[in-house]
PDB file of C-alpha atoms in Angstrom:
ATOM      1  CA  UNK A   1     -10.378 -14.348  36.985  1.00 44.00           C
ATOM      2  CA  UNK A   2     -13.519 -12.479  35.789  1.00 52.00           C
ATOM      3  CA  UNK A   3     -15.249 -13.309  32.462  1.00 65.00           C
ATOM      4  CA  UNK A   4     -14.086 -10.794  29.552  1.00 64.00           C
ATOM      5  CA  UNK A   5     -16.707  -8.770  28.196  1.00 72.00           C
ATOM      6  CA  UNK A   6     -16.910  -9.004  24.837  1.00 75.00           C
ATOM      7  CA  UNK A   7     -16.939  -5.219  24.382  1.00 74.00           C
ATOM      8  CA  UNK A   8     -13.124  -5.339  25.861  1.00 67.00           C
ATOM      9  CA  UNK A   9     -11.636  -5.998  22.294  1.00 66.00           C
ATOM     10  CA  UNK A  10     -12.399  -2.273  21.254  1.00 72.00           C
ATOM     11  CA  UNK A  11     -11.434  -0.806  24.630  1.00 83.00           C
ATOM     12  CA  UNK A  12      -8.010  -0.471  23.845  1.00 91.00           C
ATOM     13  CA  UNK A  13      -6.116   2.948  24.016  1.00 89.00           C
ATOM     14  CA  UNK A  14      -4.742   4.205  21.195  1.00 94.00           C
ATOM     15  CA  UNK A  15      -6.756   2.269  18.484  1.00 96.00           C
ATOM     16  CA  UNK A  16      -9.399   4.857  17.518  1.00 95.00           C
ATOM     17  CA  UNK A  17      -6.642   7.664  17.272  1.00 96.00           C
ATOM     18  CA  UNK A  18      -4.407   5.241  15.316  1.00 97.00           C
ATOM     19  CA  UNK A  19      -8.125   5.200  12.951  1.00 97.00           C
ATOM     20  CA  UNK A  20      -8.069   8.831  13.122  1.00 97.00           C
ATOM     21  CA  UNK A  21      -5.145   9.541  11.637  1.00 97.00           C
ATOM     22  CA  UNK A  22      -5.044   7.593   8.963  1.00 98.00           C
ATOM     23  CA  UNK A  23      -8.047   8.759   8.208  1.00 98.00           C
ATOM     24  CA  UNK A  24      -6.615  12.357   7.867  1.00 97.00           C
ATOM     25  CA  UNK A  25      -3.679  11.170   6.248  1.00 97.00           C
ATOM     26  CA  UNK A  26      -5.805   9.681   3.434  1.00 98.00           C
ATOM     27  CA  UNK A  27      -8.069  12.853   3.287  1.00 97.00           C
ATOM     28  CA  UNK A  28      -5.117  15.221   3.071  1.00 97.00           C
ATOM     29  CA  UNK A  29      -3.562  12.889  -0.084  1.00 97.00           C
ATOM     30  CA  UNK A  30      -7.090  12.468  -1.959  1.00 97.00           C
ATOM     31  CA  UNK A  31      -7.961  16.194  -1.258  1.00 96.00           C
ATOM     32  CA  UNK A  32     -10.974  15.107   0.846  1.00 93.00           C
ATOM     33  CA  UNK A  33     -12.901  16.263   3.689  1.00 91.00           C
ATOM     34  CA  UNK A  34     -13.461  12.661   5.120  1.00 95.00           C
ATOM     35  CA  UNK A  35     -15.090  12.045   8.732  1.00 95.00           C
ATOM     36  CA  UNK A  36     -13.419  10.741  11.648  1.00 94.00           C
ATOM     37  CA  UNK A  37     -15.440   7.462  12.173  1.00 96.00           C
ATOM     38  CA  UNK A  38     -14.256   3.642  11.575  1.00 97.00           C
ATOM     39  CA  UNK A  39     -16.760   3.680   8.127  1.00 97.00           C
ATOM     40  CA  UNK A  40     -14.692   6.804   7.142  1.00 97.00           C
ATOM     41  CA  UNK A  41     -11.698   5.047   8.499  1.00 98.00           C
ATOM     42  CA  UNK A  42     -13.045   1.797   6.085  1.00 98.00           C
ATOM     43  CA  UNK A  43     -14.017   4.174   3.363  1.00 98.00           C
ATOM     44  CA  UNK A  44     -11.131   5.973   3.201  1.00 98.00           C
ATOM     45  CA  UNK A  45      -9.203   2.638   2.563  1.00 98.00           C
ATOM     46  CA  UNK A  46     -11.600   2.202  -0.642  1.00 98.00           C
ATOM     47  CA  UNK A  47     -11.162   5.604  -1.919  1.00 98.00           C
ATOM     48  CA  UNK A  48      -6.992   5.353  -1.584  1.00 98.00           C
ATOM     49  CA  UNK A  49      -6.929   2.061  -3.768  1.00 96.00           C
ATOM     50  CA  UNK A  50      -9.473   3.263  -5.903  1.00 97.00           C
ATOM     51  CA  UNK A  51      -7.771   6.099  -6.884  1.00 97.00           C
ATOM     52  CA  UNK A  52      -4.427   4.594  -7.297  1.00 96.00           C
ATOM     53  CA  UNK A  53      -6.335   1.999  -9.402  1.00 95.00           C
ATOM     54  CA  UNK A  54      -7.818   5.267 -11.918  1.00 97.00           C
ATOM     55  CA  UNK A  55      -4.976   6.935 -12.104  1.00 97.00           C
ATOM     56  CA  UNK A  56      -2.774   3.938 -13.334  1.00 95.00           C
ATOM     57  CA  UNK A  57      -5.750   3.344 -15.792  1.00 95.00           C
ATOM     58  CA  UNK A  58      -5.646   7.208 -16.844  1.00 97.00           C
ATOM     59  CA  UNK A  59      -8.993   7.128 -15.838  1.00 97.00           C
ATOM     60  CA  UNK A  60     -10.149  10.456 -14.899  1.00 98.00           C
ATOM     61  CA  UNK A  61     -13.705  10.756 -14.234  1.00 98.00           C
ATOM     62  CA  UNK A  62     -13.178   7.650 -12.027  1.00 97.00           C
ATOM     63  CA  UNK A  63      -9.929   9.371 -10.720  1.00 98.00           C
ATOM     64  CA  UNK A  64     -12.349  12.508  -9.933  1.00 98.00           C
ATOM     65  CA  UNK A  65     -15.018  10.290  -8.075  1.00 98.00           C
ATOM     66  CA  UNK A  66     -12.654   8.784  -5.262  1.00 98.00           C
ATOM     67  CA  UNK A  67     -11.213  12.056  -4.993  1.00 97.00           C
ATOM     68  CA  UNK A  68     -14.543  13.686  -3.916  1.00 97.00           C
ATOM     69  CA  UNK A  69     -16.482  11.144  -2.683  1.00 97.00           C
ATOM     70  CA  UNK A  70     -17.233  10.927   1.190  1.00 96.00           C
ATOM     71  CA  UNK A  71     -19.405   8.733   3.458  1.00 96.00           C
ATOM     72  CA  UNK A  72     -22.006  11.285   2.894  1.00 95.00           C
ATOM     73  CA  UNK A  73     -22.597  10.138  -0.671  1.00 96.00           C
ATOM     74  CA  UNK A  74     -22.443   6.678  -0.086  1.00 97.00           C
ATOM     75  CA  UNK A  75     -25.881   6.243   2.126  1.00 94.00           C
ATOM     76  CA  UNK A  76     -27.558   4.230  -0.838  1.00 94.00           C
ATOM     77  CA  UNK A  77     -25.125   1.378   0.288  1.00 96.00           C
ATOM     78  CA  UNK A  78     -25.961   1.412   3.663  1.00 91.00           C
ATOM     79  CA  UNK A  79     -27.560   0.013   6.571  1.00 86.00           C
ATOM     80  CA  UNK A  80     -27.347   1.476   9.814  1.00 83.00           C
ATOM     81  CA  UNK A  81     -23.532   2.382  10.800  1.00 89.00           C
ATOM     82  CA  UNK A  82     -22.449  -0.207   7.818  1.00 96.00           C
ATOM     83  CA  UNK A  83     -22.534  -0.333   4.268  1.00 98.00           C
ATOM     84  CA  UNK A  84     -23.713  -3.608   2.753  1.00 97.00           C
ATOM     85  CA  UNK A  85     -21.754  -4.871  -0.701  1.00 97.00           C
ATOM     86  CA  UNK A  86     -22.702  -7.256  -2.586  1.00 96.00           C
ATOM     87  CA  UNK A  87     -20.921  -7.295  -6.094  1.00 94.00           C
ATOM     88  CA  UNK A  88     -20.660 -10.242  -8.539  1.00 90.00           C
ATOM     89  CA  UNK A  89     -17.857 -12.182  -8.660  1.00 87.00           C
ATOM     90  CA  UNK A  90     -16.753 -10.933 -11.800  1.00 88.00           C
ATOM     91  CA  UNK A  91     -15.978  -7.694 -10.108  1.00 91.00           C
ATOM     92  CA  UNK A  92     -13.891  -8.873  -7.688  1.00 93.00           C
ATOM     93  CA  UNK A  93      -9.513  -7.822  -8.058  1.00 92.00           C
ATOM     94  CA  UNK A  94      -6.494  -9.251  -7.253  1.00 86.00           C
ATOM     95  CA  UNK A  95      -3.334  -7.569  -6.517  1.00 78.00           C
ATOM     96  CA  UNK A  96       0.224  -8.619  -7.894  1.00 74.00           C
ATOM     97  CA  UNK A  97       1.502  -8.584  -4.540  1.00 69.00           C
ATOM     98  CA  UNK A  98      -1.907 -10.917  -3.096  1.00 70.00           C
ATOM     99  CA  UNK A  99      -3.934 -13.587  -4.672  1.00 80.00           C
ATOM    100  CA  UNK A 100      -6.615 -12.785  -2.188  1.00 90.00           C
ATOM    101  CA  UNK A 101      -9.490 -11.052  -3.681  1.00 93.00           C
ATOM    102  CA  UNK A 102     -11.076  -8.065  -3.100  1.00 95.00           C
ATOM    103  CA  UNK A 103     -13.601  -5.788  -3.962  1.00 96.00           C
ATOM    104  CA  UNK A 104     -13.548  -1.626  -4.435  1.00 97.00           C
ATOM    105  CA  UNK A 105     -16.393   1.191  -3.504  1.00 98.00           C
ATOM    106  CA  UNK A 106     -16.355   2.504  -7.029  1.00 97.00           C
ATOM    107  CA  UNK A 107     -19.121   5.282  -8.761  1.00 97.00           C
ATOM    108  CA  UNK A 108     -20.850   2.023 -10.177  1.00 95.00           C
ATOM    109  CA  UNK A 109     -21.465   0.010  -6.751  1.00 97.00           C
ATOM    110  CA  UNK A 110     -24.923  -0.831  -6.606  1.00 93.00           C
ATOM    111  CA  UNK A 111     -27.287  -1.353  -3.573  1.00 92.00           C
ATOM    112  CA  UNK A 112     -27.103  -5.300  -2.044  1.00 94.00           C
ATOM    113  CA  UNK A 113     -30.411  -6.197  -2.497  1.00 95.00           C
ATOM    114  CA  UNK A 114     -33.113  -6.216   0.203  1.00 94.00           C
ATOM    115  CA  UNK A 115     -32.692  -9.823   1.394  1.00 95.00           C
ATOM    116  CA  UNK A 116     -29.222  -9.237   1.647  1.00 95.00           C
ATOM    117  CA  UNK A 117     -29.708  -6.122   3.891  1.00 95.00           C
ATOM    118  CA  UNK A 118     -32.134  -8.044   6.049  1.00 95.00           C
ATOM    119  CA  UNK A 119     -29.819 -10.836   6.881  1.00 96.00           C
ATOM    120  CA  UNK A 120     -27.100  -8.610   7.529  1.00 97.00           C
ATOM    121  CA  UNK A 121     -29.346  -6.710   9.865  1.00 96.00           C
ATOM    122  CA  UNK A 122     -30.480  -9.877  11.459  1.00 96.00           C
ATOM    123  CA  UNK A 123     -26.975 -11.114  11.736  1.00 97.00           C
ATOM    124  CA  UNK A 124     -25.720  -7.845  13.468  1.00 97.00           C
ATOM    125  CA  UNK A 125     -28.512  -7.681  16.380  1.00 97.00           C
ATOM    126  CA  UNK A 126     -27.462 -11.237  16.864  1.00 97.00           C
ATOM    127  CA  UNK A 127     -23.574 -10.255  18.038  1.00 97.00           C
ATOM    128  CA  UNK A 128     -25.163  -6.855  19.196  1.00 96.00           C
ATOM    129  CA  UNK A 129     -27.319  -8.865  21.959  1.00 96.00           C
ATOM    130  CA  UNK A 130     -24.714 -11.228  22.673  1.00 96.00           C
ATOM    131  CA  UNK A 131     -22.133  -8.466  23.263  1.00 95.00           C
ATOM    132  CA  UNK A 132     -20.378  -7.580  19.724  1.00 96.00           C
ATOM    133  CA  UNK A 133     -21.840  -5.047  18.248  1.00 95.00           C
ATOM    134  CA  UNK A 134     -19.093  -2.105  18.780  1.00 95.00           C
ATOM    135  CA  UNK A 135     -16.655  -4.924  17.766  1.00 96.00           C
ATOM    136  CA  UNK A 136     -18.651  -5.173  14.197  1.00 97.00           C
ATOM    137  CA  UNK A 137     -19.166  -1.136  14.351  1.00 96.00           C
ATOM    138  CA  UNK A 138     -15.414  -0.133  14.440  1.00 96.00           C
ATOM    139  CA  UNK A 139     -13.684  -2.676  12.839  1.00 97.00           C
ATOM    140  CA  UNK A 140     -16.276  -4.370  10.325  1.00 98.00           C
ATOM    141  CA  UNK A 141     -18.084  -0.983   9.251  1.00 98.00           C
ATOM    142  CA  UNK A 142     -17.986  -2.620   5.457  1.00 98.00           C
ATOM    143  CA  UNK A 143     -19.242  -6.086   4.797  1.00 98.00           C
ATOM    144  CA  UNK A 144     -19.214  -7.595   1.392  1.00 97.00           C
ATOM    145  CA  UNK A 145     -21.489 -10.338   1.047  1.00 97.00           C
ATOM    146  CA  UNK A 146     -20.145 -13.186  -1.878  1.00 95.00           C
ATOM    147  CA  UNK A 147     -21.251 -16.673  -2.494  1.00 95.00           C
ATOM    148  CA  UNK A 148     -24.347 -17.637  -1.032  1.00 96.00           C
ATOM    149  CA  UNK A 149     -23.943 -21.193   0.833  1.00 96.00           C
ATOM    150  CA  UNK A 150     -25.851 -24.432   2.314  1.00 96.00           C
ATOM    151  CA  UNK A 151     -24.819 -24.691   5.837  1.00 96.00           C
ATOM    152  CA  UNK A 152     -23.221 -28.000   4.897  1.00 94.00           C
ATOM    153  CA  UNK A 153     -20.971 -26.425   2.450  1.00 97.00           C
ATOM    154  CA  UNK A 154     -17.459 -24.520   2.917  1.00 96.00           C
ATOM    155  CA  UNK A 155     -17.884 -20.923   3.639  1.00 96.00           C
ATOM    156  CA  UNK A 156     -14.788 -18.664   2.996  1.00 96.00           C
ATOM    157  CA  UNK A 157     -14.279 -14.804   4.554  1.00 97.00           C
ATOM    158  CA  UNK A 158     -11.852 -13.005   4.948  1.00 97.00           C
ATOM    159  CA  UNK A 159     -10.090  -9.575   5.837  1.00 97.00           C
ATOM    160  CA  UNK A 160      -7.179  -7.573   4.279  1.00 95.00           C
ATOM    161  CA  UNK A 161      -4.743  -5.206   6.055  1.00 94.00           C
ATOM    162  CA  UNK A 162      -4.889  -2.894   2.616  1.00 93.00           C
ATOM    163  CA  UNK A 163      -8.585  -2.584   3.503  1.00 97.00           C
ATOM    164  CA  UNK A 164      -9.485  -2.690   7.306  1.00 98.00           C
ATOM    165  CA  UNK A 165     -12.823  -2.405   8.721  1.00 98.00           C
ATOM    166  CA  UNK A 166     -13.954  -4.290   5.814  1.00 98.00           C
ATOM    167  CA  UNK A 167     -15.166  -8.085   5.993  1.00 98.00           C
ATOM    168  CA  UNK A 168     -15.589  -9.911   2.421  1.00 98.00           C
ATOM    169  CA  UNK A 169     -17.261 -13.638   3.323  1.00 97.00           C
ATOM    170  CA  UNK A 170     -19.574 -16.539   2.130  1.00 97.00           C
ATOM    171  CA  UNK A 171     -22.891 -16.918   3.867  1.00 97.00           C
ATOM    172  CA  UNK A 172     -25.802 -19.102   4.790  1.00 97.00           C
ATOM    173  CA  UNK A 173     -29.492 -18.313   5.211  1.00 96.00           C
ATOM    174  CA  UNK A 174     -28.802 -18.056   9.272  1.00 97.00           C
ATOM    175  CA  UNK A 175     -27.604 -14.423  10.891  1.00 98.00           C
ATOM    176  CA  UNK A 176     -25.908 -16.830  13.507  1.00 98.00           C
ATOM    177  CA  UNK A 177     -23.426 -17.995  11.066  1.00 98.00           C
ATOM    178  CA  UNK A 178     -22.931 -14.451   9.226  1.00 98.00           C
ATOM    179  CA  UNK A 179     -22.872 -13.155  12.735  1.00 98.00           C
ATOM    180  CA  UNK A 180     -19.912 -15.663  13.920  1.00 98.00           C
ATOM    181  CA  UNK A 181     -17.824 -14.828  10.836  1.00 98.00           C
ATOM    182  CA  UNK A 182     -18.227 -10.544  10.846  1.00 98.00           C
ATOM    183  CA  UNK A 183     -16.862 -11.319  14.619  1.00 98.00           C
ATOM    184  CA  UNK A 184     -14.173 -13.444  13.170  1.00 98.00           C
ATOM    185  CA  UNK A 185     -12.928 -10.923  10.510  1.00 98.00           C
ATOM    186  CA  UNK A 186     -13.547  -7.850  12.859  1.00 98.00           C
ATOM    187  CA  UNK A 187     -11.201  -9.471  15.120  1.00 97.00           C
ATOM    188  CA  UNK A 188      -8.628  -9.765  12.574  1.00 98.00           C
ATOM    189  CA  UNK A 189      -9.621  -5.951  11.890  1.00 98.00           C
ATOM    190  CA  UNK A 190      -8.534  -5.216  15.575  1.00 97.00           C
ATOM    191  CA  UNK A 191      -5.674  -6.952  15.961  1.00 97.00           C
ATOM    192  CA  UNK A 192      -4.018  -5.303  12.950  1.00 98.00           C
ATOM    193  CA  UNK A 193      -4.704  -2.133  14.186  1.00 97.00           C
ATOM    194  CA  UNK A 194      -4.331  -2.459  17.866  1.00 97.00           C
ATOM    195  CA  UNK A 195      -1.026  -3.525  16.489  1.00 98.00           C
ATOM    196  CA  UNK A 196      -0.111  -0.712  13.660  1.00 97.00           C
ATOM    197  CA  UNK A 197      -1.679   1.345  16.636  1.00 97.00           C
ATOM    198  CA  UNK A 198       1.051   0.179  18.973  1.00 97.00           C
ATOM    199  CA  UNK A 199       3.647   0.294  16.706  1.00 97.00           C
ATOM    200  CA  UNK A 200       4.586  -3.741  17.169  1.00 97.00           C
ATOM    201  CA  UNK A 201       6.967  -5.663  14.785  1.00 96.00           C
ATOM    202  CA  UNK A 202       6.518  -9.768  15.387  1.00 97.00           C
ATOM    203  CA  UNK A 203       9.163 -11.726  14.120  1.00 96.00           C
ATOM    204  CA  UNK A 204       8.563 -13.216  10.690  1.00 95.00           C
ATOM    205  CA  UNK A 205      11.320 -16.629  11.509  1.00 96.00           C
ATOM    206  CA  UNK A 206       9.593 -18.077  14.705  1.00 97.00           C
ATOM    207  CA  UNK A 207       6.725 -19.952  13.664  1.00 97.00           C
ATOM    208  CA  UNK A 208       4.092 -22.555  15.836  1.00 97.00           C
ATOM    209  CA  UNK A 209       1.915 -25.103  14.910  1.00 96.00           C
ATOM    210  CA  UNK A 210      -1.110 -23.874  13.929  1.00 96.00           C
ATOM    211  CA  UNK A 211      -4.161 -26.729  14.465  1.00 96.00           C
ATOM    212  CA  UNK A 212      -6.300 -24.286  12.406  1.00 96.00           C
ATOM    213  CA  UNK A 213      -4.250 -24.426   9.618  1.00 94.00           C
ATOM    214  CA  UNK A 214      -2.554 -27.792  10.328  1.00 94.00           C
ATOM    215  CA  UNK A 215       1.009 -26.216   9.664  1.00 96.00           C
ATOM    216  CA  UNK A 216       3.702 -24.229  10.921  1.00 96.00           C
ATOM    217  CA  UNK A 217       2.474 -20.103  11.215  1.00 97.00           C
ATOM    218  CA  UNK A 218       4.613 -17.102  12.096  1.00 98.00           C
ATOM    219  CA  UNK A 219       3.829 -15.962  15.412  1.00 98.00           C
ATOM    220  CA  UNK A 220       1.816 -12.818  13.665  1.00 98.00           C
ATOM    221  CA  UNK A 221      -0.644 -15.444  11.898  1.00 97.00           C
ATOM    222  CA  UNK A 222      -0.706 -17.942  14.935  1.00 98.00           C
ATOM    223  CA  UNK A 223      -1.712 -15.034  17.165  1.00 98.00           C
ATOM    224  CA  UNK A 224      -4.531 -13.510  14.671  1.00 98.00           C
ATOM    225  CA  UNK A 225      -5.965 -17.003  14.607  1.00 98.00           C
ATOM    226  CA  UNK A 226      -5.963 -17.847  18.521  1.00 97.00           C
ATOM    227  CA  UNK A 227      -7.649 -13.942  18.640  1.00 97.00           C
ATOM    228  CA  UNK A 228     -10.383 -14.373  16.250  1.00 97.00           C
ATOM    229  CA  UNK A 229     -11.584 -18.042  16.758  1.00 97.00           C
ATOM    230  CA  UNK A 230     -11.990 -17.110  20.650  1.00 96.00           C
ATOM    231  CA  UNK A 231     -14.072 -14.838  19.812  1.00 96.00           C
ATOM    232  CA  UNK A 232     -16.340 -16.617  17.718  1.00 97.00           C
ATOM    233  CA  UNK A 233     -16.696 -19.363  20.270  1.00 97.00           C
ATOM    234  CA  UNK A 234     -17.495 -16.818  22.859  1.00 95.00           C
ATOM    235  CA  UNK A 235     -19.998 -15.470  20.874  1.00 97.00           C
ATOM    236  CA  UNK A 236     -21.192 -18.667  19.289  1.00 98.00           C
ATOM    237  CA  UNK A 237     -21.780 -20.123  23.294  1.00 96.00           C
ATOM    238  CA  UNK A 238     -24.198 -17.345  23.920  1.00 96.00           C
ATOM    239  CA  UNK A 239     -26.242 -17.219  20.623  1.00 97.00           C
ATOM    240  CA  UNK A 240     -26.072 -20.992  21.021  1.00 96.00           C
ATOM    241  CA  UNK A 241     -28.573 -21.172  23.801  1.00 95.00           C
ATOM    242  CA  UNK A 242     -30.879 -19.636  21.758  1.00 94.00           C
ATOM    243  CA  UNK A 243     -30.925 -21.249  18.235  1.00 94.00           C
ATOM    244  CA  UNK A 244     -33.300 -23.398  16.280  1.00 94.00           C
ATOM    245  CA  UNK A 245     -33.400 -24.848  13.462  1.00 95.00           C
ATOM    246  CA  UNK A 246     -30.603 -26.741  11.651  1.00 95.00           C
ATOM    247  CA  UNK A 247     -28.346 -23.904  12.988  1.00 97.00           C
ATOM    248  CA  UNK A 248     -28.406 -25.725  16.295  1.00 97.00           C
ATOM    249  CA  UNK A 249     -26.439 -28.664  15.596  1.00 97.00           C
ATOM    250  CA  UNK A 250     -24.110 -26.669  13.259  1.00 97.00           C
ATOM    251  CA  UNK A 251     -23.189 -24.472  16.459  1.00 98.00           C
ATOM    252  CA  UNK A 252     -22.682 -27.545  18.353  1.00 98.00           C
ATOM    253  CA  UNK A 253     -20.308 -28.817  15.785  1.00 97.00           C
ATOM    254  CA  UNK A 254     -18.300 -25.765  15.765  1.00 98.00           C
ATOM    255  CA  UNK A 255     -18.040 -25.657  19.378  1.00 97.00           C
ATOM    256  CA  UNK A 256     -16.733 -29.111  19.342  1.00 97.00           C
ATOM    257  CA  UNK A 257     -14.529 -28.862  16.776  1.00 97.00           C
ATOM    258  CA  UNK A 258     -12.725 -25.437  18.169  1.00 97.00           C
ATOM    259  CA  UNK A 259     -12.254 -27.202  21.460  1.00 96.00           C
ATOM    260  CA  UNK A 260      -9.770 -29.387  19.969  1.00 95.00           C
ATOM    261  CA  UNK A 261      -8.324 -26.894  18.096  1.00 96.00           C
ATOM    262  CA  UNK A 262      -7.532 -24.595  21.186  1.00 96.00           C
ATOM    263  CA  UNK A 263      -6.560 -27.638  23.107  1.00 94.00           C
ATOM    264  CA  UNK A 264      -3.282 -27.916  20.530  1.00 93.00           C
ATOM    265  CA  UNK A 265      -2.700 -24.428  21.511  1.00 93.00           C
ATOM    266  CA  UNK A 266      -2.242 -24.635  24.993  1.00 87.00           C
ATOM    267  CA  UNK A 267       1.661 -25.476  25.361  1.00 88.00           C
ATOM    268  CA  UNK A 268       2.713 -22.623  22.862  1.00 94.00           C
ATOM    269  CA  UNK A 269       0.950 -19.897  23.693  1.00 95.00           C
ATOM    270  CA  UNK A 270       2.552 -18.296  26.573  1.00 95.00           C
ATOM    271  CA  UNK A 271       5.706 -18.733  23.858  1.00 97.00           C
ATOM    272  CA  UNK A 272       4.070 -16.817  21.085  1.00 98.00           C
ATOM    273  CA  UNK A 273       2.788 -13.971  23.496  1.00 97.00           C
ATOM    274  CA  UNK A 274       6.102 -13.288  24.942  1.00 97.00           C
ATOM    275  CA  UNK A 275       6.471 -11.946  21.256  1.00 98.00           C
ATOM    276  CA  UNK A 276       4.159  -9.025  22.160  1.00 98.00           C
ATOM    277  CA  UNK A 277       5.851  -6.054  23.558  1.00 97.00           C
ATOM    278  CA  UNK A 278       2.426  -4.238  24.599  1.00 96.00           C
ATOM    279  CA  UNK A 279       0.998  -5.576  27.532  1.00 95.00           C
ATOM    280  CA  UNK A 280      -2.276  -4.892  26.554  1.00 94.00           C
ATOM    281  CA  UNK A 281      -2.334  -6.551  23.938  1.00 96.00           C
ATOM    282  CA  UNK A 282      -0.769  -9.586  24.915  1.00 95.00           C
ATOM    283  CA  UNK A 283      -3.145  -9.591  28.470  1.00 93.00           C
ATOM    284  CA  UNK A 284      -5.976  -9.624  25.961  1.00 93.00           C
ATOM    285  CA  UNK A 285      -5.011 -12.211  23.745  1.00 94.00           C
ATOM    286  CA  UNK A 286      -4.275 -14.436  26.544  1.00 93.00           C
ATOM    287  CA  UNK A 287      -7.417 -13.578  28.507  1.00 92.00           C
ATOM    288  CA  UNK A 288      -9.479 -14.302  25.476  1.00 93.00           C
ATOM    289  CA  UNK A 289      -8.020 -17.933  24.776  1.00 94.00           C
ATOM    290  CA  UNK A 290      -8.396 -18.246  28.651  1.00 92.00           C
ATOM    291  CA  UNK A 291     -11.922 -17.869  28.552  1.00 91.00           C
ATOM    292  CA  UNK A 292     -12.974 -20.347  25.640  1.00 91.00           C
ATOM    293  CA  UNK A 293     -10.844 -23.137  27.171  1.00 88.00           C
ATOM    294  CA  UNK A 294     -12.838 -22.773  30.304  1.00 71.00           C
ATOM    295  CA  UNK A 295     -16.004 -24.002  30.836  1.00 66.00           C
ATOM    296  CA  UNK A 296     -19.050 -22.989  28.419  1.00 59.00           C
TER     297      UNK A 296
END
């Protein structure tokens, strides 16, 4: 079996249509005239829940601005294809549906400032020369930088399904550990959409262990987590050879540590994939986890 290219998670039929449409959909509802690309795709997202948000509120200026308000007008936020957040945690919401937090584009989003900017650029020329940059163009468009972190301290991200293409997460001084995580959430990105894309329903009552989680996960969330951490380590192993620093022994630890974790994995995942329907999905799923319990 050949290697898989890491630019094989966005080759996938039926994903950037599925991104088009929604699109449209949203743009016909707010009165737009959105684009077609993934940051309109990710925009458009904002600009739906923003506008839900004002209009509960009775807020109508702030109604007006997600109404009108297209990529075009955003470019003060951005850096190359993505835009950059970085709000205070103050401004953060939660939903009564999701304790997860979660921030909105709104008319008072100010620029992340120009370290911020820098690290993110840094960060995403690391995945772009190690393979990942279309990965981090169509499915992490928006990142949303939070609480800065010592490499020797917890670092939380995360992605939400009400708001793909967008990546909220911690970070450390190094782009090789912002890099590894905006590959983890993108993949979490794709998966949801190659599946909304493909129209697939995974049963919520058939669960596996999960060594990430150390419990029980339906097969939706034991899936999402075999996708995304393979990709990390496959990126991690390349940008691995090249780091300094106190980064180096950090990557080594990670490696490590996800070789146990995929090692619990190996008796149950055939199971959980026979849950897919979509062959191409499930061939790259499987393909994926087949290349990070091979050799480095």
């Amino acid at each position: 079996m050949s290697a898989l290219s890491p630019e094989a998670p966005v080759a996938l039929d039926g994903i950037a249509d599925h991104q088009r449409l929604q699109t449209s959909r949203i743009a016909s509802v707010l009165g737009n005239r959105l684009g077609s690309s993934a940051l309109d795709y990710a925009v458009a997202h904002h600009l739906l829940e923003g506008a839900e948000h004002a209009a509960r509120a009775r807020h109508a200026d702030r109604l007006a601005w997600y109404r009108r308000t297209t990529v075009r007008d955003l470019t003060h936020l951005s850096a190359g294809p993505h835009l950059v957040l970085s709000p205070c945690p103050a401004d953060l919401l939660r939903s009564e549906i999701s304790e997860t937090a979660y921030y909105l584009i709104g008319p008072d989003t100010n620029p992340a400032p120009p370290e911020a900017l820098g690290l993110v650029g840094a960060a995403i020329a690391s995945a772009t020369e190690h393979g990942f940059g279309t990965l981090l163009t169509q499915h992490a468009p928006v990142v949303c930088l939070l609480n800065h972190r010592r490499l020797d301290e917890t670092l939380h991200s995360w992605a939400l399904t009400r708001l793909p293409g967008t990546v909220f997460t911690d970070y450390t001084a190094q782009p090789e550990v912002l890099a590894r995580d905006l590959i983890h959430e993108a993949a979490h990105n794709w998966l949801n959409d190659a599946l909304a894309a493909y129209d697939v329903s995974l049963p919520a009552d058939v669960t596996f262990f999960s060594p990430w989680r150390g419990t029980p996960r339906p097969v939706y969330g034991f899936l999402h987590a075999c996708w995304a951490f393979s990709l990390t380590v496959m990126y991690v192993r390349k940008a691995r050879r090249s780091a300094t620093g106190a980064v180096a022994p950090f990557l080594d630890a990670f490696l490590r540590q996800q070789a146990a974790q995929f090692a619990a994995t190996a008796e149950c995942l055939d199971q959980a994939l026979a849950y897919v329907p979509t062959n191409e999905i499930r061939e790259r799923i499987g393909r994926a986890v087949g290349e990070v319990v091979g050799p480095a």
